[in-house]
XYZ file of C-alpha atoms in Angstrom:
693
model
C -96.202 114.851 13.274
C -92.866 115.587 15.031
C -93.722 119.422 15.440
C -97.390 120.574 16.106
C -97.886 124.188 14.596
C -100.894 126.120 15.860
C -101.518 129.792 15.960
C -103.139 131.707 18.767
C -104.095 135.127 18.254
C -101.067 136.185 16.106
C -98.417 134.040 17.932
C -97.314 130.930 16.228
C -96.865 128.105 18.740
C -94.427 125.066 17.707
C -94.355 122.050 20.028
C -91.954 119.411 19.252
C -93.156 115.958 19.733
C -90.672 113.432 19.663
C -91.311 111.466 23.179
C -89.617 111.016 25.862
C -87.608 113.840 25.716
C -87.834 115.342 22.381
C -84.757 114.147 20.478
C -83.796 116.419 18.086
C -83.843 113.682 15.259
C -83.990 114.626 11.876
C -87.860 114.569 11.663
C -88.206 116.879 14.410
C -85.186 119.070 12.723
C -87.346 119.224 9.755
C -90.680 119.927 11.564
C -89.049 122.868 13.080
C -87.623 124.402 9.854
C -91.010 123.929 8.167
C -93.029 125.328 10.912
C -90.362 128.274 11.398
C -90.835 128.880 7.365
C -95.024 128.511 7.741
C -95.037 131.341 10.546
C -92.742 133.576 8.818
C -94.730 133.107 5.698
C -98.335 133.967 7.735
C -98.511 137.951 7.612
C -101.057 137.460 10.855
C -98.292 135.715 12.832
C -96.113 138.437 14.664
C -94.034 136.064 16.746
C -93.109 132.625 17.376
C -93.117 130.169 20.755
C -91.187 126.844 20.649
C -92.309 124.661 23.115
C -91.796 121.024 24.166
C -94.576 120.600 26.898
C -94.348 120.146 30.523
C -91.879 116.603 30.614
C -88.942 118.118 28.575
C -87.963 121.321 26.071
C -85.545 119.011 24.265
C -82.847 116.417 25.676
C -80.646 117.062 22.657
C -79.743 114.707 20.242
C -82.296 111.781 19.498
C -79.649 108.865 20.363
C -81.544 106.689 17.960
C -79.779 108.268 15.300
C -76.309 107.852 16.567
C -74.367 105.680 14.031
C -77.064 106.316 11.203
C -76.814 108.763 7.980
C -80.118 110.644 9.329
C -77.501 112.109 12.185
C -75.519 114.691 9.566
C -78.421 114.849 7.310
C -79.814 118.454 6.528
C -80.937 120.143 8.226
C -78.688 119.752 10.800
C -78.960 121.220 14.115
C -76.404 123.979 13.150
C -78.634 124.712 10.282
C -82.030 125.216 12.188
C -80.386 127.282 15.292
C -78.960 129.670 12.099
C -82.885 129.809 10.929
C -84.377 130.791 13.934
C -81.527 133.378 15.193
C -81.763 134.730 11.738
C -85.823 135.251 12.027
C -87.360 138.348 11.406
C -90.063 137.773 13.917
C -89.199 136.990 17.450
C -88.768 133.896 18.501
C -89.071 132.306 22.330
C -88.148 129.264 23.935
C -90.640 128.214 26.772
C -88.954 125.712 28.716
C -90.061 123.203 31.085
C -88.391 119.895 32.210
C -84.980 119.984 31.121
C -83.251 121.642 27.927
C -79.825 119.777 27.709
C -77.130 119.496 25.082
C -78.781 120.341 21.853
C -82.191 121.488 23.571
C -80.106 124.181 25.426
C -78.362 125.011 22.130
C -81.423 125.470 20.274
C -82.978 127.722 23.208
C -79.839 129.849 23.277
C -80.268 130.210 19.091
C -83.500 132.088 19.882
C -84.248 135.765 20.900
C -85.887 135.140 24.347
C -86.261 132.281 26.881
C -89.128 132.071 29.326
C -88.262 129.226 31.795
C -89.889 127.099 34.781
C -87.344 127.433 37.506
C -87.134 123.539 38.349
C -86.094 123.085 34.753
C -82.643 121.165 34.044
C -80.307 122.912 32.467
C -77.445 121.845 30.982
C -74.543 120.851 28.344
C -73.432 117.193 29.347
C -71.460 116.472 26.156
C -68.185 116.286 28.172
C -69.500 112.831 29.449
C -69.611 111.579 25.780
C -66.098 112.469 25.707
C -67.073 115.538 23.295
C -68.001 118.896 23.758
C -71.406 120.665 22.450
C -71.051 121.362 18.757
C -73.897 123.640 18.031
C -72.670 126.617 19.243
C -73.008 125.975 23.255
C -69.457 126.682 23.887
C -69.840 130.007 22.520
C -73.224 131.090 23.434
C -73.614 129.720 26.676
C -70.465 131.744 28.450
C -72.237 135.236 26.879
C -75.643 134.352 28.564
C -74.411 133.066 32.132
C -70.897 134.337 32.264
C -67.695 132.934 31.493
C -67.180 131.118 34.983
C -70.515 129.639 35.376
C -70.620 128.488 31.898
C -67.055 126.850 32.046
C -68.039 124.733 34.960
C -71.462 123.723 33.517
C -69.636 122.847 30.098
C -66.679 121.050 31.716
C -68.603 118.936 34.064
C -71.285 118.440 31.999
C -73.731 118.343 35.127
C -77.099 120.127 34.887
C -78.061 123.073 36.804
C -81.455 124.113 38.017
C -82.753 127.104 35.907
C -83.825 128.914 39.064
C -79.986 129.154 40.081
C -79.453 130.860 36.746
C -82.200 133.483 37.079
C -80.195 136.204 37.892
C -77.872 135.491 34.285
C -78.773 137.091 30.994
C -79.813 133.412 30.189
C -83.613 133.805 31.106
C -85.916 136.657 30.279
C -88.630 135.589 32.366
C -88.670 132.837 35.117
C -91.874 131.630 36.099
C -93.863 129.406 38.573
C -97.031 129.020 36.535
C -97.882 127.934 33.191
C -94.514 128.473 31.304
C -96.253 128.428 27.509
C -99.000 130.770 28.549
C -96.060 133.294 29.801
C -94.235 132.657 26.834
C -97.110 133.488 24.842
C -97.623 137.078 26.539
C -94.008 137.493 26.453
C -93.900 136.926 22.768
C -96.621 139.365 22.256
C -94.737 142.154 24.037
C -91.716 141.134 22.119
C -93.228 141.706 18.758
C -94.772 145.282 19.730
C -90.674 146.072 20.617
C -89.669 145.165 17.330
C -86.293 144.144 19.150
C -84.314 140.656 17.960
C -81.876 140.390 20.446
C -79.130 137.663 19.640
C -76.745 135.842 22.274
C -74.048 135.845 19.967
C -74.021 139.664 20.001
C -73.365 139.520 23.596
C -70.227 140.479 25.101
C -68.488 138.101 27.762
C -67.689 140.430 30.856
C -65.234 139.242 33.199
C -62.762 141.222 34.952
C -59.858 138.950 34.401
C -60.723 136.189 31.787
C -57.057 135.520 30.876
C -56.060 134.897 34.574
C -59.454 132.952 35.373
C -58.678 130.519 31.766
C -55.301 129.736 32.870
C -56.260 128.948 36.331
C -59.175 126.810 34.970
C -56.783 124.825 32.519
C -54.634 123.931 35.663
C -57.243 122.426 37.592
C -59.306 120.949 34.593
C -55.871 119.093 33.702
C -55.117 118.033 37.085
C -58.841 116.574 37.199
C -59.162 114.605 33.878
C -55.746 113.319 33.068
C -57.523 110.408 31.246
C -59.737 112.241 29.671
C -59.248 114.811 26.461
C -62.542 116.514 26.294
C -62.622 118.722 29.329
C -59.478 120.664 28.245
C -60.553 120.845 24.853
C -63.789 122.525 26.069
C -61.419 125.240 27.883
C -59.987 125.538 24.505
C -63.288 126.243 22.759
C -64.601 128.488 25.803
C -61.091 130.439 25.054
C -61.959 131.160 21.552
C -65.122 132.333 22.759
C -63.544 135.030 24.699
C -60.879 136.208 22.541
C -62.310 135.528 18.891
C -64.953 136.958 17.072
C -67.933 134.677 17.236
C -67.953 133.319 13.545
C -64.244 132.410 14.436
C -65.046 130.743 17.879
C -67.731 128.482 16.080
C -65.173 127.450 13.841
C -62.660 126.357 16.300
C -65.711 124.676 17.957
C -66.388 122.497 15.089
C -62.903 121.745 14.456
C -62.219 120.300 18.330
C -65.781 118.562 18.175
C -64.294 116.659 14.583
C -61.102 116.142 16.532
C -63.062 114.713 19.806
C -65.483 112.598 18.029
C -62.764 110.185 17.089
C -60.342 109.720 20.041
C -60.467 106.551 21.760
C -61.933 107.952 24.859
C -65.119 109.314 23.132
C -65.530 106.187 21.284
C -65.484 104.240 24.505
C -67.665 106.685 26.551
C -70.298 106.779 23.699
C -70.135 102.665 23.979
C -70.735 102.817 27.769
C -73.620 105.310 27.007
C -75.201 103.216 24.878
C -74.633 99.978 26.082
C -76.236 101.152 29.342
C -79.288 101.890 27.414
C -79.210 98.731 25.088
C -78.819 96.563 28.467
C -82.568 97.457 29.301
C -83.618 96.256 25.868
C -84.603 92.434 26.030
C -84.952 90.543 22.635
C -88.020 88.595 23.495
C -89.645 91.015 26.122
C -91.564 94.001 24.161
C -93.397 96.788 25.584
C -96.490 94.750 25.338
C -95.326 92.510 28.311
C -96.994 94.286 31.462
C -95.462 94.785 34.580
C -96.679 93.772 38.143
C -97.389 96.508 40.455
C -94.925 96.851 43.243
C -96.111 98.720 46.336
C -94.598 97.046 49.115
C -90.911 94.903 49.187
C -89.711 92.798 51.936
C -86.107 92.377 52.758
C -84.913 89.145 54.436
C -81.872 89.851 56.208
C -80.576 93.181 58.143
C -76.955 92.851 57.784
C -74.880 94.618 55.455
C -76.172 93.604 51.988
C -79.644 93.699 53.434
C -79.601 96.935 54.690
C -78.018 98.283 51.759
C -81.067 96.850 49.836
C -83.593 98.194 51.904
C -82.046 101.564 51.545
C -82.624 101.539 47.726
C -86.271 101.213 48.127
C -86.664 103.444 51.047
C -85.014 106.336 49.030
C -87.612 105.245 46.151
C -90.212 106.024 48.429
C -91.072 102.183 48.606
C -92.208 100.777 52.084
C -89.910 98.099 53.180
C -90.821 95.035 55.830
C -87.501 94.035 57.006
C -87.198 90.521 58.518
C -84.366 89.390 60.980
C -84.316 86.291 63.073
C -83.284 87.644 66.378
C -84.131 91.029 67.920
C -80.719 92.002 68.378
C -79.676 91.764 64.717
C -82.320 93.413 63.367
C -82.015 96.405 66.157
C -78.251 96.588 64.733
C -79.516 96.689 61.054
C -82.084 99.651 61.888
C -79.257 101.411 63.824
C -77.013 101.241 60.843
C -79.606 102.318 58.326
C -80.311 105.183 60.362
C -76.757 106.216 60.763
C -76.036 106.048 56.883
C -79.123 108.522 56.386
C -77.730 110.481 59.305
C -74.389 110.428 57.902
C -75.855 111.950 54.458
C -77.790 114.573 56.392
C -74.587 115.924 58.170
C -73.123 116.309 54.593
C -76.520 118.378 53.468
C -77.582 115.401 51.027
C -80.986 115.066 53.276
C -82.734 116.783 55.623
C -83.463 115.976 59.097
C -87.463 115.417 58.044
C -86.353 113.235 54.954
C -84.350 111.167 57.245
C -87.264 110.469 59.390
C -89.817 110.069 56.416
C -87.720 106.962 54.986
C -86.859 105.721 58.256
C -90.905 105.703 58.646
C -91.257 103.573 55.607
C -89.558 100.597 57.318
C -91.458 98.110 59.109
C -89.192 95.540 61.005
C -90.198 92.455 62.017
C -89.100 88.895 63.548
C -92.119 87.116 61.825
C -92.610 86.182 58.158
C -96.285 86.451 58.543
C -95.631 89.786 58.117
C -94.229 89.724 54.638
C -97.592 88.087 53.263
C -98.640 91.494 51.613
C -95.182 92.077 50.082
C -95.034 92.253 46.290
C -91.487 91.485 46.063
C -89.130 90.075 48.637
C -85.603 89.798 48.297
C -83.558 87.046 50.725
C -79.910 88.650 51.712
C -78.757 85.457 53.989
C -75.874 83.217 53.898
C -74.671 82.059 50.932
C -75.200 78.570 51.104
C -78.132 76.263 49.321
C -79.323 75.076 52.851
C -80.022 78.586 54.449
C -81.368 79.805 50.898
C -83.824 76.418 50.791
C -84.953 77.130 54.492
C -85.880 80.655 53.488
C -87.612 79.932 50.056
C -89.409 77.076 51.388
C -91.134 79.467 54.038
C -91.633 82.415 51.426
C -93.503 79.533 49.273
C -95.856 79.113 52.114
C -96.635 82.505 53.320
C -96.219 84.845 49.917
C -99.275 85.863 48.135
C -100.106 84.663 44.980
C -98.024 86.907 42.158
C -95.339 88.129 44.594
C -91.644 88.097 42.915
C -89.298 86.152 44.840
C -85.674 87.297 44.729
C -82.337 86.031 45.760
C -79.371 88.472 46.226
C -77.085 85.103 45.590
C -73.705 86.446 43.916
C -73.119 82.865 42.859
C -75.685 80.054 43.456
C -77.783 78.280 40.969
C -80.776 80.456 40.643
C -83.073 77.660 38.959
C -81.912 75.088 42.061
C -83.327 77.975 44.181
C -86.450 78.292 42.367
C -86.846 74.597 42.777
C -87.343 74.992 46.198
C -90.744 76.779 45.506
C -93.837 75.605 43.855
C -93.594 78.700 42.116
C -90.655 79.055 40.126
C -91.986 81.267 37.556
C -91.955 83.998 40.147
C -88.275 83.454 41.494
C -85.447 85.418 39.475
C -81.883 86.566 41.256
C -81.234 90.362 42.162
C -77.738 90.468 42.504
C -76.732 93.575 44.350
C -73.211 94.806 44.673
C -72.004 95.860 47.891
C -72.019 98.568 49.218
C -75.957 98.165 47.791
C -76.949 101.773 48.523
C -74.101 102.899 46.496
C -73.016 100.722 43.742
C -75.050 101.265 40.554
C -75.059 97.891 38.949
C -77.698 95.135 39.539
C -77.383 91.590 37.674
C -80.518 90.551 37.259
C -80.627 86.786 36.900
C -83.083 84.918 34.911
C -83.971 81.251 35.686
C -85.139 78.998 33.322
C -88.819 79.407 34.388
C -88.719 82.958 35.131
C -91.776 84.683 33.748
C -91.332 87.006 31.336
C -93.735 89.771 33.426
C -91.404 89.012 36.422
C -88.415 90.291 34.298
C -89.632 93.413 33.073
C -91.056 94.157 35.997
C -87.636 94.243 38.192
C -85.692 95.517 34.870
C -88.359 98.810 35.422
C -88.231 98.785 39.032
C -84.169 98.797 38.812
C -84.646 102.074 37.040
C -86.635 103.632 39.694
C -84.292 102.862 42.767
C -81.347 104.579 40.212
C -79.542 100.735 39.128
C -78.110 99.958 35.953
C -79.781 96.669 35.552
C -78.066 93.513 33.156
C -79.682 90.627 32.631
C -77.744 87.432 32.944
C -78.451 83.872 32.679
C -77.874 81.395 35.385
C -74.315 79.678 35.657
C -71.797 79.753 38.324
C -70.989 83.561 39.133
C -73.185 84.849 36.532
C -71.433 87.768 34.546
C -69.350 89.721 36.896
C -68.198 87.234 39.309
C -67.330 84.202 36.828
C -65.512 86.438 35.137
C -63.487 88.127 37.942
C -62.532 84.641 39.117
C -60.011 84.185 35.692
C -58.656 87.639 36.663
C -58.109 86.546 40.242
C -56.611 83.280 39.127
C -54.001 84.919 37.066
C -53.421 87.472 39.772
C -52.173 84.590 41.605
C -50.393 82.940 38.985
C -48.442 86.142 38.712
C -47.128 85.872 42.205
C -46.282 82.325 41.986
C -43.791 83.434 38.952
C -42.401 86.681 40.209
C -44.770 89.456 40.951
C -45.867 90.891 44.477
C -49.166 92.064 45.333
C -48.185 95.857 45.393
C -46.636 95.502 41.845
C -49.825 93.945 40.424
C -52.171 96.392 41.790
C -49.992 99.168 41.123
C -49.879 98.017 37.139
C -53.677 97.267 36.648
C -54.293 100.711 38.458
C -52.159 102.721 36.574
C -54.128 100.847 33.377
C -57.304 102.532 34.872
C -58.539 100.197 37.676
C -60.181 101.456 40.576
C -58.547 98.894 42.372
C -56.072 96.124 41.804
C -57.079 92.439 42.797
C -55.133 92.429 45.829
C -56.638 95.548 47.269
C -59.948 94.716 46.390
C -59.590 91.070 47.847
C -58.436 92.878 51.116
C -61.758 95.230 50.799
C -64.135 92.290 49.969
C -62.690 89.747 52.476
C -60.326 87.118 51.513
C -62.345 84.427 53.292
C -65.110 84.738 50.988
C -62.961 83.722 47.807
C -61.245 81.153 49.992
C -65.084 79.598 50.189
C -65.410 79.544 47.110
C -62.135 77.784 46.051
C -63.116 75.298 48.885
C -66.454 74.832 46.767
C -64.492 74.574 43.404
C -62.293 71.794 44.912
C -65.063 69.906 45.040
C -67.134 70.666 41.834
C -64.221 71.350 39.643
C -61.129 69.579 41.049
C -59.251 70.171 37.661
C -59.570 74.052 38.326
C -56.082 75.074 39.403
C -55.181 77.837 41.550
C -52.588 79.484 43.325
C -52.136 78.187 46.791
C -50.894 82.033 47.998
C -54.253 82.831 48.563
C -55.245 79.721 50.862
C -52.038 80.101 52.648
C -52.751 84.027 53.290
C -56.274 82.616 54.913
C -54.817 80.092 57.048
C -52.613 82.896 58.606
C -55.875 84.504 59.433
C -55.021 87.681 56.991
C -58.853 87.924 55.669
C -58.252 91.762 54.679
C -59.408 95.174 56.278
C -61.684 93.891 58.718
C -58.823 91.962 60.169
C -56.484 94.499 59.991
C -54.133 92.291 57.506
C -54.601 90.706 54.479
C -52.320 91.009 51.434
C -51.644 94.265 53.048
C -51.010 95.368 56.341
C -53.515 97.795 57.686
C -53.571 100.629 61.011
C -56.537 101.424 63.129
C -58.595 103.923 61.358
C -56.645 103.960 58.327
C -57.604 101.805 55.292
C -54.450 102.507 53.647
C -52.861 99.395 52.143
C -49.132 99.104 53.441
C -47.437 96.701 51.901
C -46.701 93.406 54.180
C -43.229 92.068 54.561
C -44.677 89.076 55.934
C -46.897 88.342 52.744
C -43.959 89.313 50.460
C -41.997 86.301 51.987
C -44.798 84.187 51.990
C -45.164 84.301 48.282
C -41.535 84.165 47.506
C -40.917 81.136 49.723
C -44.114 79.512 48.012
C -42.317 79.767 44.741
C -39.527 77.978 46.229
C -41.591 75.214 47.488
C -43.348 74.767 44.067
C -40.028 74.919 42.342
C -40.755 77.969 40.251
C -37.950 79.995 39.534
C -38.906 83.725 39.916
C -38.406 86.115 37.184
C -39.111 89.804 36.530
C -42.772 90.230 35.330
C -43.390 93.643 33.272
C -46.583 95.865 34.033
C -47.663 95.480 30.184
C -47.924 91.349 30.910
C -49.736 92.066 33.883
C -52.496 94.243 32.767
C -52.807 91.713 29.512
C -53.100 88.751 31.427
C -55.884 90.005 33.951
C -57.712 92.177 31.099
C -57.303 88.897 28.620
C -58.334 86.771 31.310
C -61.738 88.855 31.630
C -62.011 88.842 27.984
C -61.882 85.123 27.568
C -64.281 84.085 30.070
C -66.671 86.915 28.364
C -66.498 85.396 25.300
C -67.499 82.312 26.822
C -70.226 83.665 28.519
C -71.416 85.163 25.230
C -71.160 82.243 23.306
C -73.021 80.120 25.928
C -75.937 83.010 25.608
C -75.296 84.079 29.680
C -74.981 87.138 28.256
C -77.328 88.921 25.500
C -74.418 90.900 23.735
C -70.903 91.712 24.380
C -71.856 95.520 25.467
C -73.877 93.759 28.349
C -70.575 92.488 29.704
C -69.006 95.737 29.187
C -71.767 97.526 31.320
C -71.583 94.910 34.055
C -67.579 95.875 34.264
C -67.887 99.684 34.080
C -70.835 99.985 36.624
C -69.691 97.216 39.181
C -66.322 96.433 38.575
C -63.908 99.312 38.419
C -63.123 98.884 34.757
C -61.756 101.988 33.225
C -64.839 104.093 31.943
C -62.617 105.650 29.165
C -61.485 102.007 28.155
C -65.390 101.124 27.608
C -65.324 97.851 29.141
C -63.103 94.497 28.672
C -65.200 93.457 25.536
C -64.588 96.916 23.791
C -61.108 97.336 24.910
C -60.474 94.180 23.352
C -62.238 95.124 20.030
C -60.131 98.235 20.083
C -56.547 96.617 20.624
C -57.722 93.829 17.775
C -59.125 90.241 18.504
C -56.198 89.209 16.296
C -53.711 90.541 18.738
C -55.617 89.560 21.507
C -55.449 85.857 20.551
C -52.051 85.926 19.775
C -51.037 87.123 23.292
C -53.021 84.416 25.050
C -51.543 81.701 22.750
C -47.947 83.429 23.946
C -49.049 82.827 27.183
C -50.474 79.576 26.562
C -46.758 78.388 26.368
C -46.150 79.570 30.030
C -47.180 78.857 33.544
C -50.303 77.182 33.939
C -50.927 77.364 29.998
C -54.237 75.382 29.998
C -55.829 78.499 31.601
C -55.402 79.947 28.380
C -57.323 78.004 26.168
C -59.045 80.567 24.020
C -62.771 80.556 23.570
C -64.332 79.216 20.381
C -66.011 82.786 19.857
C -63.156 84.629 20.359
C -61.142 82.565 17.724
C -64.085 82.814 15.270
C -64.086 86.277 15.693
C -60.764 87.011 15.710
C -60.446 84.911 12.224
C -63.166 86.591 10.657
C -61.504 89.966 11.260
C -64.801 90.900 13.346
C -65.241 92.327 16.904
C -67.021 91.082 19.940
C -69.473 93.869 19.973
C -70.387 92.974 16.200
């Protein structure tokens, strides 16, 4: 039963029961309509209270319905809201937990609202490239005022109910039992006989025209690649200037336009892809998880310190191990400095800083890791170093402890073989800075136990990470693909481009950072070490020599003050380097390549399609379970433009036939063998299918 119906002393209570957040799916919508009618038909019922329980009033649309006929089956949400709005008996929303999207729109359609001050209130639809489609753009400005409503709708960010206490949105804000207060309020409302409707309220603003003009300019500047925010302003303007029913028509027309835009399709793909990434085909809800009460981290450097902070932020105690006191002290000091910087910005209180620092147990002894439930190593990326660590962990870790490697490229199965408990070993590839970046690649070894994987996936949510499962291969999903992207960037230099042109073209496409600026940030010596390893392991894999020449000049990037670009002390701005440009041009001469003019379009195609082709290999090999997992990796960890949906989704949008045609064209040019298409890509293109099918 999606809606529970009961009557208490003449007050009907309709409780939505669609966990986890009372999504307004078809069964819930029908349950609300049936229960409302039952209450209206009962002469003993004087008023109606709708609640969702302590966790959530409603989080809005049921995402499980997206892409199914149930999403548009009657009663649709607009029908439900109209029924409550036109009720002949007072309707009261009792709001706890959250009221988001359609959940808030439903509450706005009722006569009264009683709320807990800590409830989260918002209309997040803009984050999916659409706008509220059930009256939110029309009713919210009437309830909270034009400026507050516009900020909430355009940003999509929730607001704590207490901050809206002085608006007309809520009739009563209560700290204690919200449902009890709503029932009492409903009894008062039934006695008054008044049935106020938000739709009838005026939007009071001294200079609405001027404010909307200012808002339009500001929103346009901040949302160049997203059509939805400006369209939200259009809908809100209709609320100000048009009668309510006309404003609703405008809202619906704009909603229909937006839902078919490439940007909205891409944003929805990313949204659903992130949720799908947490679902693993052979691990059901019946797989138990191990309890993680204490974490161990080995290595107090940049990665180890960042990893530690993730767990401290979640309230989990961490034992932080280093080999030397000086390194340990430096690591602890860096963590404290990071927290104190957050406190200066008002993100933490001084008390919270001390609470988190108090959760760290610094140590130089492996024995202090004996009680850890999860131990993550963040040591140097070399097998001999990993072997020394995991041999010691195998000797001291308690039975059932999960042993994880933060390796970014190395073979997790080989690392697991350093222990007598490979079932307890997996990879947890955090991205730098680990306390900021959302992505976590969880690497499943061939012997990793199901409950180990399930535990780490659940824990990733607790520490606020977007986790994607990868199989074992060199570089896993993200770094394996980025290597091909980087190879093409180097070949473009050989043929006629310069670093700043390549970066400018891909950043204009929407990447947060081009390959050469990214190399300078990460450290060019890291790629140099990988290429040296490749020369032994895969001698047939060719690269442009420009990156090696750069490193031979000692230009490792920002940390040395020079890389592909020049840097000034205290200034992270990338200034084009005459020395590098001359080196690139000279190298073309040395290898006998006549430089040519390369278009920005070619740069983008070669970089992005290199990602797509390697992604297709990864998908075919089962390293990634689904194409959307690859897209999530690139959206969450590599700065791929969110409004383009990730490399695999983008390829589907362009059309795999067109992608394949471009690749075959580039195969006739410089280092053409790098463009051997993945068999899966060919199969899907020839069958007229997509990678996300």
